[in-house]
Amino acid sequence: IRAASRAACREGRFHDAAALVWATYPYAFARTRYEIVEWAAAVVAGLGDDLGELGPELVTIVGWGHGVRGDVAASSTYARRAVELARAQGRDRYLPHRLLIVGAILRGDGEAAAAEVQEARASLGGTSDPRAAIDLLGFEAFTMAISGRRQEALACIDEALSNARAVGNPSQIAWCLYEAGVIEAGHDNAAAAVALDQALELAELVENRYMTGIILMIRTRVAAESDDDVGSLTGFSDMLGHWYRLANWANLGNAIRLFASFLASRGHDESAAIVLGGLRGISERSPESLQVREEDDALSSLQERLSHRALETHTTRGAAFDMRALVEYCQGEIGRLRADLDDQTAVSAR
């Protein structure tokens, strides 16, 4: 497919290349094969202003690529362009609206996400697409949870899960279970763990790498909040390796940030400061690759416990890391903490 796409672009057959991109997208999305974003960008550049029937899809895929790299603003810009292209063609705008929904949820803007859900649903009109309908129910549940309507969110996700099971799509069942786990997390961690473990089993069964990664992230957070340090460290090691291998810097950054919070919550202040310094340094050198929030809880707690000089020293050390070095440092800390837990267990057993 790669060779065919390159040949089509080289020979000026951009509409053929567009068809290849769109046909490959579902597989690429599930398996996190981000090379397809480059193919889509090449076709968009080659076609110029006349993007043709698949223009909305191509522009959305390019926007997805920006989102993967952590540039939510650019991702949303492309998604809005795709919405307008689809509207001009009189077609549904579900795919770009989905990208806008995800961006709003990542920003914690439940109101904007809810508005995009309604726009996406309206754009489907009378078409019967059960997968899109299930997807939107799940996102609607997220918007309810963000606005504090947890019981309504759980009822909404129950409906989505029931519909997904009726359709029989393992990836959608896993996605709904993941959403249920996210909504339960922090309220009923035992229920969240059950839903997330079921979701992870399904995602791994169908080799949906993207879903596997995000489920691992929430499952690890639940373990950390439940004081399961062994499970937490295993989860951190797995998800850092997962996102690094897939070169998904947005989710890798989120995973590293979550690990920094874990370190700070367990009193490993120097290590947490080094990790946060690494995130900030990478963000400053490559602002399109990683977004770092100023309001990180971990950073706030470190500012309270460490002197300004100590915090500056440790964050400066981390800021010298590139992404590979930062991940290696995190994995080294995970190994050290695991060894400490093993020593404590051995002492207790005597």
Phi, psi and omega in degrees: 000320179300313181296320180294320179295316180296319181296318180297318179292317181298325181269005178078013179268066187291330179291326174295318178297321179299318180297321178296317180300312184292323179293330183271342188305313182303318178294315182297322181295312183293322184265005180052050176265089190285353177303331182297335178296320178296321178298314181297318180297322179295321179291317179299317179295321182290325182278337179067230183281340182261081186278345177078191186298326182270011180306312180301320181292317181297315181294323177297319180297320176298318177297321176302318179300319177296322178297320178300323180279359176095003181265081185295325181297311179296321178301315180293325178298314178295320180298320180293323176297319179295323177301314181294322178296317180293321178297320179296332179270358180069029183249167178294152185243028186301311187298309178293326177296326178299318178296321178292324177298312181299317178300317180294320179295319178298328177279352184075022182262085182297325181295315179294320179297318180297320179296319179292325176300315180293322177297316180297317181295318180295324183291338178288338177058226182271004181291147181252096178239094185299327181295317179294320180298318178295315179305313184291326175298318178297316179294324177298321177298320177300316181296324177295318180296318179300325182270009174089007181263068190294316182296320176296322179296317180295321177296320180295317181288330175298319178296316179298318181294320178298318179293321180295319178294325178293322178289325177085022179269112184301321181295320180289325175298314179299318180297317180294320177296321176300314180298320177298319179296319179297317182293323180283333185304132181087347179246309177223084186294332177294315177294322178298316182297319179298312181297318183290323177296320177295319179296317181296320179299317180291316181298319179290326180300318181264007177057041175273096189291322179299311182294322177304316182295315183287330176293317177304321183296311181289322180298322179292321178297319179297319178298318180296317181290340178266010180061030175264084186291324178297311178297323180297312183295322175298316180297317179298315180299316182296314187283329175296316177295321181298305184290328178293317178298326181273354181057036176264091188291330180297309181285330175296318177299318178296320180295317180294320178298319178296322178293321177299319178296320178298313180302314181295321182291338180260007175085013178267069191294318182297315179296318180298319180295321178296317180295315179295324176297322177297316178300315183293320180297317179295320180297320182290326180281327182224075187300338181279348187262341186200131178254132181242125182277134179294332188268022179308127180299322181300316180297319180298318180292325179292323179296332179280328188259333181256149174292159180301319182294316180295317180298318180296320180298313184287319179292326178295320177300314180294327184296342179280348182285143163271181186298318180298314181296324180293316179296319179297321178297314180300315180296325177296318177295321177299316177299319180296316181292324176298316180298320178298318179295320179297319179297318179296321179294319180296319178295319181294330183282346181286000000 
